[in-house]
Amino acid sequence: MIIDTVRNLLSKHGGIPVAVDQLADTDDLYDAGLSSFASVQLMLALEEEFDVEFPEHLLNRKSFASISAIAAALSEIVEDQEVA
Amino acid sequence: MNVAGPIMALTLAERAKRAAKVAGQFADTVDKNGRFPQEGMDALKAERLMGLMVSPDFGGEGATLTQIADVCGILGQACASTAMTYAMHQIQMASLVDHAAGSAWHEKFLRRICEDQLLIASATSEAGIGGNLRNSICAIEVDGDRVRLEKDATVISYGANADAVMVTSRRHSEAAHSDQVATIFLKEQYSLERTAVWDTLGMRGTCSDGYLFKAEGPAEQILPKPFAEIAAQSMLAVSHLLWGALWFGIAADAVARAQSFVRSAARKTPGQTPPGALRLAEASSLLQLVKANVVAGLKQFENAKGEPDALNAMSFAVAMNNVKIGTSQTILTIINHCMLICGIAGYKNGTPFSLGRHLRDAHSAQLMISNDRILGNTSTMLLVNKQDTSLLG
């Protein structure tokens, strides 16, 4: 579920030259052409969509390295915020 | 190795000062003729300062980036072109030292750099891409265990004087522009056809000419890690910190000249404070800001070192960008203050107070990786990254 939303927002904001549905969940997004600017735009879109805020420790390249990494980061945030 | 014996008994700073003394004697000639700072670089090699960061396991001294920055600061006070050439070499060294581990060819190469005191250049800029480090048009061709690469490199600093070049390219001909690798080519493996001449306002001795670069060599010379990781984890931070250190050096020498001008004026008019004294106090305060900026950046780097998560953190990138912006802008203000203090003696070439070279060299600081590009990059990150408001980090 989260993954579908991530894929949808990635295709809107990722600015990646290949079609997002051609990418596997674990493909390296930076190798695929995700720029640091686009990764921030994507992060903002995800924050808006899920009504969350990325905490400092997730603001690094690794969190946005693949579709599954983004989904994992999001699940962590959503869980944390539900607990809180 | 026997030659190196007595040198190793000295501290790094002492060795750097001896090399800086030589570099300083030729700084004006290097600047005037826009030629490679051969004497300064030979002195650095004679002091065995090229492979400092390499681990003792491979023949180096395992120096920290902070120690290298100190050498850059010392050189910056003597000859900015020598300092910049040395700093750029050390940026390549940091990438090699951090990312060559486990690759037999590169480990052997590190050993050779230390033994033969090799100078390593880099070819990242490319026609059609400009200075954007993280993009390439050219692609490396792998043919069995051989690779071929042709790059229209708009700038290869000291390319004609280097012993090897680290070149970025796309991983293969189908790869995205940002899917890059870095490859080391040795002097005998490449040809350089000069396409542009480095005739500039300052930093003239770096001889950053443009070349059509053509190389062929063994495939094992490709660095094992993706260039994206190398750039993110070492190159950008190391560049900003080492440049910051040598820029501090340029400004520090300008302040030293201005101070000796004020002191000599004070000696001539006992009991009266010379008119430049107040500006000197201002320049001194600004110089301290620059120093604190670089030192704090180095401290943050050393704390993050070896931890990919810390080095990849957005807050770290913001901090390193800020070191670059603050330092490159402030040194111009400082040197301008010094010019006002020294007056015509500072404006004129060939006096003990001449500041033209300092001012021209310092003007490169805001352009090498354009400050506007860096500010744009920081402003993007600040859309999500909260500014660090703690005093001690």
Short mmCIF file of C-alpha atoms in Angstrom, two decimals:
data_model
loop_
_atom_site.label_atom_id
_atom_site.label_comp_id
_atom_site.label_asym_id
_atom_site.label_seq_id
_atom_site.Cartn_x
_atom_site.Cartn_y
_atom_site.Cartn_z
CA MET A 1 0.00 0.00 0.00
CA ILE A 2 2.71 2.45 1.04
CA ILE A 3 4.82 1.15 -1.85
CA ASP A 4 2.13 2.04 -4.42
CA THR A 5 1.94 5.60 -3.10
CA VAL A 6 5.73 5.86 -3.10
CA ARG A 7 5.84 4.67 -6.72
CA ASN A 8 3.11 7.11 -7.69
CA LEU A 9 4.85 10.09 -6.06
CA LEU A 10 8.24 9.00 -7.38
CA SER A 11 6.95 9.10 -10.94
CA LYS A 12 5.51 12.59 -10.32
CA HIS A 13 8.47 14.14 -8.48
CA GLY A 14 11.49 11.88 -9.09
CA GLY A 15 12.43 13.26 -12.50
CA ILE A 16 13.90 9.88 -13.38
CA PRO A 17 14.52 9.33 -17.11
CA VAL A 18 13.14 5.74 -17.04
CA ALA A 19 9.52 4.82 -16.28
CA VAL A 20 9.07 4.09 -12.59
CA ASP A 21 7.19 0.81 -13.25
CA GLN A 22 10.37 -0.44 -14.98
CA LEU A 23 12.21 -0.17 -11.66
CA ALA A 24 12.35 -2.99 -9.12
CA ASP A 25 11.67 -2.09 -5.48
CA THR A 26 15.34 -2.57 -4.64
CA ASP A 27 16.90 -0.79 -7.68
CA ASP A 28 19.28 2.05 -6.82
CA LEU A 29 17.35 5.26 -7.49
CA TYR A 30 20.47 7.43 -7.65
CA ASP A 31 21.91 5.20 -10.36
CA ALA A 32 18.55 5.51 -12.13
CA GLY A 33 19.00 9.30 -12.14
CA LEU A 34 17.31 10.58 -8.97
CA SER A 35 18.95 13.92 -8.20
CA SER A 36 19.33 15.30 -4.69
CA PHE A 37 16.95 18.13 -5.63
CA ALA A 38 14.30 15.65 -6.82
CA SER A 39 14.77 13.53 -3.70
CA VAL A 40 13.89 16.56 -1.56
CA GLN A 41 10.84 17.31 -3.73
CA LEU A 42 9.79 13.68 -3.32
CA MET A 43 10.34 13.91 0.43
CA LEU A 44 8.12 17.00 0.63
CA ALA A 45 5.42 15.24 -1.39
CA LEU A 46 5.59 12.20 0.90
CA GLU A 47 5.38 14.42 4.00
CA GLU A 48 2.29 16.09 2.58
CA GLU A 49 0.67 12.82 1.50
CA PHE A 50 1.25 10.92 4.76
CA ASP A 51 1.01 13.98 7.02
CA VAL A 52 4.37 13.20 8.62
CA GLU A 53 7.75 14.86 9.01
CA PHE A 54 11.03 13.11 8.21
CA PRO A 55 13.17 13.11 11.35
CA GLU A 56 16.83 14.14 11.20
CA HIS A 57 18.21 10.59 11.33
CA LEU A 58 16.35 9.62 8.16
CA LEU A 59 17.55 12.62 6.15
CA ASN A 60 20.34 10.86 4.33
CA ARG A 61 21.03 9.23 0.99
CA LYS A 62 20.30 5.75 2.28
CA SER A 63 16.64 6.49 3.10
CA PHE A 64 16.03 7.39 -0.53
CA ALA A 65 18.30 4.84 -2.20
CA SER A 66 15.45 2.60 -3.38
CA ILE A 67 11.67 2.36 -3.42
CA SER A 68 11.73 -0.22 -0.63
CA ALA A 69 14.12 1.97 1.43
CA ILE A 70 11.68 4.89 1.17
CA ALA A 71 8.76 2.65 2.10
CA ALA A 72 10.71 1.31 5.09
CA ALA A 73 11.58 4.82 6.25
CA LEU A 74 7.95 5.85 5.93
CA SER A 75 6.66 2.83 7.84
CA GLU A 76 9.11 3.68 10.63
CA ILE A 77 7.87 7.27 10.80
CA VAL A 78 4.18 6.34 10.61
CA GLU A 79 4.61 3.75 13.37
CA ASP A 80 6.53 6.18 15.59
CA GLN A 81 3.87 8.82 15.17
CA GLU A 82 1.05 6.36 15.94
CA VAL A 83 2.82 5.32 19.13
CA ALA A 84 3.33 8.96 20.09
CA MET B 1 63.39 5.45 2.16
CA ASN B 2 66.81 6.33 3.61
CA VAL B 3 66.35 9.84 2.29
CA ALA B 4 63.03 10.10 4.11
CA GLY B 5 64.62 9.28 7.48
CA PRO B 6 65.70 12.73 8.68
CA ILE B 7 62.53 14.32 7.23
CA MET B 8 60.26 12.09 9.31
CA ALA B 9 61.88 13.39 12.49
CA LEU B 10 60.26 16.78 11.83
CA THR B 11 56.60 17.56 12.47
CA LEU B 12 54.27 17.78 9.49
CA ALA B 13 53.93 21.52 10.01
CA GLU B 14 57.72 21.96 9.97
CA ARG B 15 58.00 20.00 6.75
CA ALA B 16 55.14 22.00 5.24
CA LYS B 17 56.81 25.26 6.25
CA ARG B 18 60.05 24.25 4.55
CA ALA B 19 58.16 23.46 1.34
CA ALA B 20 56.14 26.68 1.69
CA LYS B 21 59.34 28.70 1.93
CA VAL B 22 60.42 27.39 -1.48
CA ALA B 23 56.93 27.84 -2.96
CA GLY B 24 56.78 31.42 -1.68
CA GLN B 25 60.01 32.39 -3.44
CA PHE B 26 58.45 31.55 -6.80
CA ALA B 27 54.85 32.64 -6.10
CA ASP B 28 55.08 35.90 -8.05
CA THR B 29 56.82 34.31 -11.06
CA VAL B 30 54.31 31.44 -11.12
CA ASP B 31 51.48 33.97 -11.00
CA LYS B 32 52.96 36.33 -13.56
CA ASN B 33 53.77 33.65 -16.12
CA GLY B 34 50.77 31.43 -15.36
CA ARG B 35 53.09 28.45 -15.11
CA PHE B 36 53.01 25.29 -13.00
CA PRO B 37 54.53 25.81 -9.51
CA GLN B 38 57.25 23.25 -10.19
CA GLU B 39 59.62 24.36 -7.41
CA GLY B 40 56.91 24.32 -4.75
CA MET B 41 55.60 20.93 -5.85
CA ASP B 42 59.14 19.50 -6.01
CA ALA B 43 59.69 20.76 -2.47
CA LEU B 44 56.48 19.06 -1.31
CA LYS B 45 57.68 15.82 -2.85
CA ALA B 46 61.12 16.23 -1.28
CA GLU B 47 59.38 16.63 2.10
CA ARG B 48 57.45 13.41 1.33
CA LEU B 49 54.10 15.17 1.76
CA MET B 50 52.17 13.66 -1.19
CA GLY B 51 51.00 10.36 0.31
CA LEU B 52 50.49 11.53 3.90
CA MET B 53 46.91 10.28 4.25
CA VAL B 54 47.74 6.76 3.07
CA SER B 55 47.80 4.20 5.86
CA PRO B 56 51.26 3.12 7.09
CA ASP B 57 50.30 -0.37 5.85
CA PHE B 58 50.69 0.97 2.33
CA GLY B 59 53.69 3.21 2.92
CA GLY B 60 51.96 6.41 4.07
CA GLU B 61 51.74 8.14 7.42
CA GLY B 62 48.00 7.80 8.12
CA ALA B 63 47.60 11.57 8.48
CA THR B 64 44.15 12.96 9.29
CA LEU B 65 42.33 15.45 7.10
CA THR B 66 42.92 18.04 9.82
CA GLN B 67 46.68 17.60 9.42
CA ILE B 68 46.41 17.90 5.64
CA ALA B 69 44.32 21.05 6.09
CA ASP B 70 47.10 22.49 8.25
CA VAL B 71 49.59 21.87 5.42
CA CYS B 72 47.19 23.58 2.98
CA GLY B 73 46.85 26.58 5.29
CA ILE B 74 50.63 26.90 5.54
CA LEU B 75 51.05 26.63 1.75
CA GLY B 76 48.21 29.10 1.15
CA GLN B 77 50.21 31.76 2.95
CA ALA B 78 53.13 31.27 0.57
CA CYS B 79 51.75 30.43 -2.90
CA ALA B 80 48.05 29.84 -3.51
CA SER B 81 48.69 27.96 -6.76
CA THR B 82 50.98 25.48 -5.01
CA ALA B 83 48.47 25.19 -2.17
CA MET B 84 45.55 24.60 -4.55
CA THR B 85 47.48 22.01 -6.58
CA TYR B 86 48.39 20.22 -3.37
CA ALA B 87 44.81 20.46 -2.03
CA MET B 88 43.31 19.08 -5.23
CA HIS B 89 45.82 16.21 -5.16
CA GLN B 90 44.81 15.46 -1.58
CA ILE B 91 41.10 15.46 -2.52
CA GLN B 92 41.89 12.63 -4.96
CA MET B 93 43.98 10.97 -2.26
CA ALA B 94 41.09 11.09 0.23
CA SER B 95 38.84 9.37 -2.31
CA LEU B 96 41.46 6.72 -3.00
CA VAL B 97 42.32 6.10 0.63
CA ASP B 98 38.66 5.83 1.66
CA HIS B 99 37.35 3.87 -1.29
CA ALA B 100 40.18 1.73 -2.67
CA ALA B 101 40.25 -0.71 0.21
CA GLY B 102 40.05 -4.30 -0.98
CA SER B 103 41.03 -3.53 -4.58
CA ALA B 104 44.45 -5.04 -5.18
CA TRP B 105 45.39 -2.69 -8.01
CA HIS B 106 44.46 0.44 -6.05
CA GLU B 107 46.23 -0.72 -2.91
CA LYS B 108 49.37 -1.23 -4.95
CA PHE B 109 48.85 2.18 -6.51
CA LEU B 110 48.63 3.81 -3.06
CA ARG B 111 51.99 2.25 -2.24
CA ARG B 112 53.45 3.62 -5.46
CA ILE B 113 52.13 7.11 -4.74
CA CYS B 114 54.01 7.09 -1.44
CA GLU B 115 57.21 5.60 -2.83
CA ASP B 116 57.42 7.79 -5.92
CA GLN B 117 55.55 10.82 -4.49
CA LEU B 118 53.12 10.89 -7.43
CA LEU B 119 50.86 13.85 -8.21
CA ILE B 120 47.25 12.89 -9.01
CA ALA B 121 44.95 15.13 -11.05
CA SER B 122 41.24 14.76 -11.67
CA ALA B 123 39.04 15.10 -14.74
CA THR B 124 35.44 15.65 -13.69
CA SER B 125 34.29 18.69 -15.70
CA GLU B 126 33.08 17.92 -19.18
CA ALA B 127 31.87 19.86 -22.22
CA GLY B 128 28.05 19.98 -22.16
CA ILE B 129 27.91 19.33 -18.39
CA GLY B 130 30.04 22.09 -16.96
CA GLY B 131 31.21 21.84 -13.39
CA ASN B 132 28.48 19.50 -12.18
CA LEU B 133 30.59 16.78 -10.62
CA ARG B 134 27.72 14.29 -10.45
CA ASN B 135 26.98 14.12 -14.16
CA SER B 136 28.90 12.65 -17.07
CA ILE B 137 28.26 12.38 -20.78
CA CYS B 138 31.26 10.21 -21.67
CA ALA B 139 30.99 6.50 -20.91
CA ILE B 140 33.76 4.05 -20.20
CA GLU B 141 34.00 1.18 -22.70
CA VAL B 142 34.79 -2.14 -21.12
CA ASP B 143 36.22 -4.72 -23.51
CA GLY B 144 37.12 -7.88 -21.59
CA ASP B 145 39.76 -6.84 -19.08
CA ARG B 146 40.56 -3.58 -20.92
CA VAL B 147 38.82 -0.21 -20.73
CA ARG B 148 38.85 2.76 -23.07
CA LEU B 149 37.68 6.27 -22.34
CA GLU B 150 37.52 9.50 -24.28
CA LYS B 151 36.48 12.66 -22.46
CA ASP B 152 36.14 16.24 -23.63
CA ALA B 153 37.40 17.63 -20.34
CA THR B 154 36.89 21.38 -20.10
CA VAL B 155 39.30 21.57 -17.16
CA ILE B 156 42.04 19.28 -15.92
CA SER B 157 43.99 21.23 -13.33
CA TYR B 158 47.76 20.64 -13.67
CA GLY B 159 46.83 17.91 -16.20
CA ALA B 160 50.08 18.25 -18.11
CA ASN B 161 52.14 17.90 -14.91
CA ALA B 162 50.30 15.06 -13.21
CA ASP B 163 51.53 11.47 -12.92
CA ALA B 164 48.01 10.02 -13.02
CA VAL B 165 44.43 11.24 -13.44
CA MET B 166 41.20 10.16 -11.76
CA VAL B 167 38.48 10.43 -14.42
CA THR B 168 34.72 10.24 -13.98
CA SER B 169 32.47 8.75 -16.63
CA ARG B 170 29.17 6.93 -16.98
CA ARG B 171 29.42 3.27 -15.96
CA HIS B 172 28.55 2.08 -19.50
CA SER B 173 27.09 3.56 -22.68
CA GLU B 174 23.46 2.89 -21.59
CA ALA B 175 23.87 4.27 -18.06
CA ALA B 176 22.11 7.40 -16.80
CA HIS B 177 24.22 10.59 -16.60
CA SER B 178 24.46 10.24 -12.85
CA ASP B 179 25.40 6.53 -12.86
CA GLN B 180 29.13 7.18 -12.72
CA VAL B 181 32.38 5.42 -11.99
CA ALA B 182 35.84 6.85 -11.37
CA THR B 183 38.88 5.34 -13.06
CA ILE B 184 42.58 5.93 -12.45
CA PHE B 185 44.73 6.24 -15.54
CA LEU B 186 48.51 6.46 -15.38
CA LYS B 187 50.43 9.01 -17.40
CA GLU B 188 51.64 6.43 -19.91
CA GLN B 189 48.05 5.26 -20.48
CA TYR B 190 46.56 8.54 -21.71
CA SER B 191 47.07 11.32 -24.20
CA LEU B 192 46.09 14.95 -23.71
CA GLU B 193 45.21 17.21 -26.58
CA ARG B 194 44.95 20.75 -25.26
CA THR B 195 41.66 22.43 -26.20
CA ALA B 196 41.60 25.44 -23.86
CA VAL B 197 44.26 27.56 -22.20
CA TRP B 198 44.03 28.60 -18.54
CA ASP B 199 44.69 32.33 -18.73
CA THR B 200 42.84 33.66 -15.72
CA LEU B 201 42.58 36.43 -13.16
CA GLY B 202 44.07 34.30 -10.37
CA MET B 203 45.13 30.79 -9.38
CA ARG B 204 47.17 31.02 -12.57
CA GLY B 205 49.71 28.38 -11.62
CA THR B 206 47.15 25.58 -11.35
CA CYS B 207 47.32 25.47 -15.17
CA SER B 208 43.74 24.22 -15.39
CA ASP B 209 43.75 23.83 -19.15
CA GLY B 210 41.04 21.99 -21.08
CA TYR B 211 41.95 18.76 -22.84
CA LEU B 212 40.59 16.07 -25.05
CA PHE B 213 41.51 13.12 -22.85
CA LYS B 214 41.97 9.68 -24.44
CA ALA B 215 42.96 6.68 -22.38
CA GLU B 216 43.19 2.94 -22.44
CA GLY B 217 44.14 0.63 -19.59
CA PRO B 218 43.28 -2.45 -17.52
CA ALA B 219 39.66 -2.65 -16.29
CA GLU B 220 40.84 -3.24 -12.73
CA GLN B 221 41.77 0.47 -12.54
CA ILE B 222 38.07 1.40 -12.18
CA LEU B 223 37.40 2.25 -8.54
CA PRO B 224 35.24 -0.48 -7.00
CA LYS B 225 32.66 1.89 -5.46
CA PRO B 226 30.11 3.94 -7.44
CA PHE B 227 31.32 7.53 -7.87
CA ALA B 228 28.05 8.75 -6.28
CA GLU B 229 29.23 7.30 -2.97
CA ILE B 230 32.74 8.66 -3.34
CA ALA B 231 31.41 12.14 -4.11
CA ALA B 232 28.92 12.12 -1.27
CA GLN B 233 31.16 10.60 1.38
CA SER B 234 34.51 12.18 0.78
CA MET B 235 34.95 14.45 -2.18
CA LEU B 236 32.61 17.31 -1.44
CA ALA B 237 33.39 17.66 2.26
CA VAL B 238 37.13 17.21 1.72
CA SER B 239 37.13 19.82 -1.06
CA HIS B 240 35.34 22.43 1.00
CA LEU B 241 37.56 21.84 4.02
CA LEU B 242 40.92 21.79 2.23
CA TRP B 243 40.00 24.74 0.05
CA GLY B 244 38.75 26.56 3.13
CA ALA B 245 42.10 25.90 4.81
CA LEU B 246 44.16 27.29 1.95
CA TRP B 247 41.82 30.25 1.48
CA PHE B 248 42.36 30.97 5.16
CA GLY B 249 46.09 30.89 4.33
CA ILE B 250 45.72 33.49 1.57
CA ALA B 251 43.77 35.82 3.87
CA ALA B 252 46.17 35.20 6.77
CA ASP B 253 49.15 36.29 4.66
CA ALA B 254 47.24 39.39 3.53
CA VAL B 255 46.54 40.27 7.17
CA ALA B 256 50.20 39.66 8.05
CA ARG B 257 51.24 42.09 5.33
CA ALA B 258 48.70 44.68 6.45
CA GLN B 259 49.85 44.30 10.03
CA SER B 260 53.49 44.89 9.14
CA PHE B 261 52.38 47.98 7.21
CA VAL B 262 50.54 49.33 10.25
CA ARG B 263 53.42 48.51 12.58
CA SER B 264 55.95 50.25 10.40
CA ALA B 265 53.67 53.31 10.27
CA ALA B 266 53.30 53.17 14.07
CA ARG B 267 57.06 53.09 14.51
CA LYS B 268 57.40 56.23 12.40
CA THR B 269 54.82 58.17 14.40
CA PRO B 270 55.28 57.22 18.07
CA GLY B 271 52.32 58.06 20.27
CA GLN B 272 49.90 58.15 17.38
CA THR B 273 47.77 55.21 16.24
CA PRO B 274 48.11 54.83 12.46
CA PRO B 275 44.87 55.25 10.48
CA GLY B 276 44.90 51.62 9.29
CA ALA B 277 45.03 50.19 12.81
CA LEU B 278 41.27 50.10 13.30
CA ARG B 279 40.70 48.30 10.00
CA LEU B 280 43.43 45.85 10.95
CA ALA B 281 41.49 45.03 14.10
CA GLU B 282 38.41 44.40 11.97
CA ALA B 283 40.37 42.21 9.54
CA SER B 284 41.80 40.26 12.46
CA SER B 285 38.32 39.54 13.77
CA LEU B 286 37.14 38.38 10.34
CA LEU B 287 40.19 36.17 9.94
CA GLN B 288 39.38 34.52 13.23
CA LEU B 289 35.84 33.85 11.97
CA VAL B 290 37.23 32.13 8.89
CA LYS B 291 39.60 30.07 10.99
CA ALA B 292 36.84 29.05 13.40
CA ASN B 293 34.61 28.11 10.47
CA VAL B 294 37.22 25.82 8.93
CA VAL B 295 38.28 24.29 12.24
CA ALA B 296 34.68 23.59 13.29
CA GLY B 297 34.07 21.98 9.88
CA LEU B 298 37.16 19.80 10.29
CA LYS B 299 36.04 18.75 13.74
CA GLN B 300 32.63 17.77 12.41
CA PHE B 301 34.28 15.84 9.58
CA GLU B 302 36.63 13.94 11.88
CA ASN B 303 33.67 13.01 14.11
CA ALA B 304 31.67 11.72 11.16
CA LYS B 305 34.58 9.97 9.48
CA GLY B 306 34.13 6.26 8.83
CA GLU B 307 30.39 6.50 9.45
CA PRO B 308 28.59 6.51 6.11
CA ASP B 309 25.29 7.51 7.77
CA ALA B 310 26.84 10.59 9.37
CA LEU B 311 28.70 11.56 6.18
CA ASN B 312 25.54 11.13 4.10
CA ALA B 313 23.33 13.09 6.48
CA MET B 314 21.77 16.22 5.10
CA SER B 315 22.77 18.24 8.15
CA PHE B 316 26.41 17.34 7.43
CA ALA B 317 26.13 18.47 3.81
CA VAL B 318 24.54 21.75 4.94
CA ALA B 319 27.38 22.32 7.40
CA MET B 320 30.10 21.64 4.80
CA ASN B 321 28.36 23.89 2.26
CA ASN B 322 28.28 26.61 4.89
CA VAL B 323 32.02 26.26 5.50
CA LYS B 324 32.58 26.86 1.80
CA ILE B 325 30.20 29.80 1.46
CA GLY B 326 31.31 31.59 4.61
CA THR B 327 35.02 31.16 3.95
CA SER B 328 34.99 32.07 0.27
CA GLN B 329 32.97 35.24 0.87
CA THR B 330 34.78 36.44 3.95
CA ILE B 331 38.34 36.19 2.63
CA LEU B 332 37.48 38.77 -0.04
CA THR B 333 36.27 41.20 2.60
CA ILE B 334 39.43 40.58 4.63
CA ILE B 335 41.83 41.13 1.72
CA ASN B 336 39.92 44.24 0.71
CA HIS B 337 40.37 45.58 4.24
CA CYS B 338 44.08 44.83 3.95
CA MET B 339 44.21 46.70 0.65
CA LEU B 340 42.63 49.74 2.29
CA ILE B 341 45.20 49.54 5.07
CA CYS B 342 48.22 49.25 2.76
CA GLY B 343 46.91 51.69 0.17
CA ILE B 344 48.99 52.11 -2.97
CA ALA B 345 51.75 49.91 -1.51
CA GLY B 346 49.20 47.10 -1.43
CA TYR B 347 47.79 47.89 -4.86
CA LYS B 348 51.20 48.01 -6.48
CA ASN B 349 53.04 44.83 -7.45
CA GLY B 350 56.52 44.11 -6.14
CA THR B 351 56.31 45.78 -2.71
CA PRO B 352 56.47 43.88 0.61
CA PHE B 353 52.79 44.85 1.01
CA SER B 354 51.54 43.84 -2.46
CA LEU B 355 48.08 42.26 -2.30
CA GLY B 356 47.10 41.98 -5.96
CA ARG B 357 47.95 38.31 -6.20
CA HIS B 358 46.10 37.54 -2.96
CA LEU B 359 43.02 39.37 -4.11
CA ARG B 360 43.02 37.75 -7.55
CA ASP B 361 43.65 34.25 -6.18
CA ALA B 362 40.94 34.74 -3.55
CA HIS B 363 38.37 35.67 -6.20
CA SER B 364 38.44 32.08 -7.45
CA ALA B 365 37.03 30.85 -4.13
CA GLN B 366 33.41 31.79 -4.78
CA LEU B 367 33.57 30.36 -8.31
CA MET B 368 35.16 26.96 -7.91
CA ILE B 369 31.92 25.13 -7.43
CA SER B 370 29.84 28.25 -7.84
CA ASN B 371 28.56 29.69 -4.59
CA ASP B 372 25.19 30.21 -6.26
CA ARG B 373 24.99 26.50 -7.05
CA ILE B 374 25.95 25.62 -3.48
CA LEU B 375 23.45 28.07 -2.00
CA GLY B 376 20.77 26.59 -4.28
CA ASN B 377 21.66 23.13 -3.06
CA THR B 378 21.60 24.19 0.60
CA SER B 379 18.29 25.99 0.15
CA THR B 380 16.76 22.79 -1.23
CA MET B 381 18.00 20.80 1.75
CA LEU B 382 16.69 23.39 4.18
CA LEU B 383 13.19 22.70 2.89
CA VAL B 384 13.29 19.50 4.92
CA ASN B 385 16.38 19.65 7.11
CA LYS B 386 16.08 21.56 10.35
CA GLN B 387 18.93 23.96 11.01
CA ASP B 388 21.24 22.79 13.79
CA THR B 389 20.72 25.32 16.56
CA SER B 390 23.03 23.79 19.14
CA LEU B 391 26.24 25.64 19.94
CA LEU B 392 28.48 22.63 20.36
CA GLY B 393 26.86 20.39 17.72
#
